[in-house]
GROMACS .gro file of C-alpha atoms in nm:
model
  150
    1ASP     CA    1   9.204  12.253  10.237
    2PRO     CA    2   9.065  12.147   9.880
    3TYR     CA    3   8.698  12.228   9.985
    4THR     CA    4   8.746  12.580  10.103
    5TYR     CA    5   8.943  12.633   9.785
    6VAL     CA    6   8.658  12.524   9.574
    7VAL     CA    7   8.391  12.693   9.757
    8SER     CA    8   8.589  13.013   9.778
    9HIS     CA    9   8.633  13.013   9.401
   10LEU     CA   10   8.277  12.953   9.325
   11ASN     CA   11   8.146  13.208   9.560
   12LYS     CA   12   8.384  13.470   9.449
   13GLY     CA   13   8.301  13.425   9.106
   14PHE     CA   14   8.602  13.217   8.947
   15TRP     CA   15   8.388  13.158   8.634
   16ARG     CA   16   8.289  13.514   8.584
   17GLY     CA   17   8.434  13.799   8.399
   18HIS     CA   18   8.774  13.770   8.221
   19LYS     CA   19   8.836  13.425   8.394
   20LYS     CA   20   8.522  13.307   8.238
   21PHE     CA   21   8.626  13.450   7.898
   22PHE     CA   22   8.982  13.291   7.914
   23ALA     CA   23   8.847  12.930   8.048
   24LYS     CA   24   8.606  12.948   7.752
   25TYR     CA   25   8.837  13.055   7.469
   26VAL     CA   26   9.195  13.042   7.569
   27TRP     CA   27   9.237  12.648   7.604
   28TYR     CA   28   9.560  12.644   7.787
   29TRP     CA   29   9.468  12.891   8.049
   30VAL     CA   30   9.311  12.627   8.277
   31GLU     CA   31   9.563  12.338   8.308
   32ASP     CA   32   9.511  12.017   8.123
   33LEU     CA   33   9.343  11.807   8.411
   34LYS     CA   34   9.293  11.434   8.385
   35LEU     CA   35   8.919  11.443   8.390
   36ASP     CA   36   8.659  11.274   8.170
   37LYS     CA   37   8.452  11.503   7.940
   38LYS     CA   38   8.154  11.484   8.180
   39SER     CA   39   8.346  11.596   8.482
   40LYS     CA   40   8.510  11.867   8.300
   41LYS     CA   41   8.171  12.046   8.281
   42ASP     CA   42   8.140  12.026   8.646
   43PRO     CA   43   8.306  12.325   8.797
   44VAL     CA   44   8.346  12.165   9.147
   45LYS     CA   45   8.531  11.872   9.002
   46VAL     CA   46   8.735  12.093   8.782
   47LEU     CA   47   8.832  12.301   9.080
   48LEU     CA   48   8.908  12.007   9.305
   49GLU     CA   49   9.130  11.851   9.029
   50ARG     CA   50   9.303  12.193   8.980
   51TRP     CA   51   9.355  12.192   9.361
   52VAL     CA   52   9.555  11.885   9.320
   53TYR     CA   53   9.732  11.989   9.028
   54VAL     CA   54   9.841  12.316   9.159
   55ASN     CA   55   9.961  12.152   9.492
   56ARG     CA   56  10.161  11.889   9.307
   57GLN     CA   57  10.329  12.152   9.102
   58ILE     CA   58  10.408  12.359   9.413
   59GLY     CA   59  10.536  12.030   9.594
   60SER     CA   60  10.769  11.943   9.285
   61TYR     CA   61  10.949  12.255   9.360
   62ALA     CA   62  11.087  12.134   9.694
   63ARG     CA   63  11.308  11.891   9.491
   64SER     CA   64  11.540  12.160   9.353
   65ASN     CA   65  11.460  12.476   9.555
   66ASN     CA   66  11.485  12.603   9.903
   67TYR     CA   67  11.117  12.543   9.988
   68LEU     CA   68  10.884  12.599  10.290
   69VAL     CA   69  10.541  12.454  10.312
   70VAL     CA   70  10.277  12.675  10.464
   71ARG     CA   71   9.909  12.573  10.461
   72PHE     CA   72   9.680  12.856  10.419
   73GLU     CA   73   9.455  12.753  10.700
   74ASP     CA   74   9.772  12.768  10.944
   75LEU     CA   75   9.867  13.113  10.813
   76PHE     CA   76   9.492  13.236  10.861
   77SER     CA   77   9.371  13.042  11.140
   78LYS     CA   78   9.154  13.219  11.399
   79ASP     CA   79   9.377  13.036  11.656
   80LYS     CA   80   9.657  13.283  11.731
   81ASN     CA   81   9.867  13.006  11.867
   82VAL     CA   82   9.861  12.876  11.505
   83SER     CA   83   9.867  13.173  11.274
   84LEU     CA   84  10.119  13.414  11.460
   85PRO     CA   85  10.407  13.140  11.463
   86THR     CA   86  10.331  13.054  11.108
   87LEU     CA   87  10.379  13.407  10.998
   88ASN     CA   88  10.695  13.430  11.193
   89LYS     CA   89  10.814  13.115  11.030
   90ILE     CA   90  10.774  13.249  10.685
   91ARG     CA   91  10.974  13.547  10.799
   92GLU     CA   92  11.245  13.326  10.940
   93PHE     CA   93  11.261  13.134  10.613
   94LEU     CA   94  11.314  13.461  10.432
   95GLU     CA   95  11.591  13.525  10.675
   96LEU     CA   96  11.379  13.848  10.836
   97GLN     CA   97  11.358  13.898  11.191
   98PRO     CA   98  11.048  13.766  11.361
   99LEU     CA   99  10.782  14.014  11.457
  100GLU     CA  100  10.610  14.072  11.790
  101ASP     CA  101  10.245  13.881  11.807
  102SER     CA  102  10.096  14.246  11.813
  103GLU     CA  103  10.260  14.342  11.490
  104ASN     CA  104  10.185  13.993  11.342
  105GLU     CA  105   9.819  14.055  11.425
  106LYS     CA  106   9.810  14.365  11.225
  107TRP     CA  107   9.945  14.180  10.910
  108LEU     CA  108   9.711  13.893  10.957
  109THR     CA  109   9.403  14.094  11.035
  110THR     CA  110   9.400  14.349  10.739
  111ARG     CA  111   9.147  14.211  10.477
  112LYS     CA  112   9.227  14.195  10.118
  113ASN     CA  113   9.033  14.070   9.812
  114ILE     CA  114   8.685  14.109  10.000
  115SER     CA  115   8.414  13.941   9.801
  116LYS     CA  116   8.104  14.158   9.734
  117ARG     CA  117   7.912  13.857   9.696
  118LYS     CA  118   7.687  13.788  10.002
  119ASP     CA  119   7.495  13.499   9.914
  120ASN     CA  120   7.772  13.240   9.912
  121LYS     CA  121   7.528  12.986   9.767
  122TYR     CA  122   7.794  12.725   9.663
  123GLN     CA  123   7.866  12.451   9.895
  124LEU     CA  124   8.029  12.113   9.807
  125SER     CA  125   7.794  11.801   9.797
  126GLU     CA  126   7.881  11.484   9.990
  127GLU     CA  127   7.888  11.319   9.662
  128HIS     CA  128   8.176  11.534   9.551
  129LYS     CA  129   8.369  11.505   9.870
  130SER     CA  130   8.354  11.142   9.866
  131GLU     CA  131   8.454  11.100   9.502
  132PHE     CA  132   8.752  11.344   9.559
  133ILE     CA  133   8.860  11.152   9.887
  134LEU     CA  134   8.844  10.812   9.705
  135LYS     CA  135   9.066  10.936   9.427
  136HIS     CA  136   9.316  11.150   9.598
  137SER     CA  137   9.312  11.025   9.986
  138ASP     CA  138   9.698  10.991   9.994
  139PHE     CA  139   9.768  11.317   9.851
  140ILE     CA  140   9.508  11.504  10.090
  141LYS     CA  141   9.673  11.314  10.389
  142LYS     CA  142  10.034  11.410  10.276
  143TYR     CA  143   9.931  11.789  10.359
  144GLY     CA  144   9.754  11.696  10.680
  145TYR     CA  145   9.402  11.767  10.575
  146LEU     CA  146   9.115  11.589  10.718
  147THR     CA  147   8.948  11.351  10.446
  148ASN     CA  148   8.590  11.434  10.584
  149PRO     CA  149   8.568  11.786  10.726
  150ALA     CA  150   8.227  11.898  10.871
   0.00000   0.00000   0.00000
C-alpha cells in the first residue's frame, strides 16, 4: 500500500547515499511529480506522489502488453492462504508449473534487502494520509487498498 511504501523508503534510507546524491544533483532521476514547491521539500509527499506515478505507469502497460496485477501485500502476506496462491498465480502467468506450498514457502520466507536500521522512526502523520486520500482516493480504491489503514 502507499503508506508502507513511503515508511519503508524513509526507514530504509531512500534519501541517503547515492540516492540522495542523485535526487539532489541529477534533476531527472526523480520523476517530474505534480507537486507545488513547498510539497517537493516534504519527502513523505514526494514519495506518496511517486507511488501514484509509478503505479500509473505500471498500469498503463496493461493496455498494450500481457499484464498481471500483483499487489506486494498479497505476495508477502503472512496469511499463507493469500501469499502461496499469489506466487503460483505469477508462476502460471509465466507459463511455469505451480509449486507445492512447502516449496513456495521457501521462496517467500527467504529475506532479502534487510535494513540495518533498527529505529524505524518514520511514520506517516494523519495529515499526510488525509491529504493523500483526498487527492487520490479513486486511484487507491482501484487497487483495492483501504483508504484509512490503522
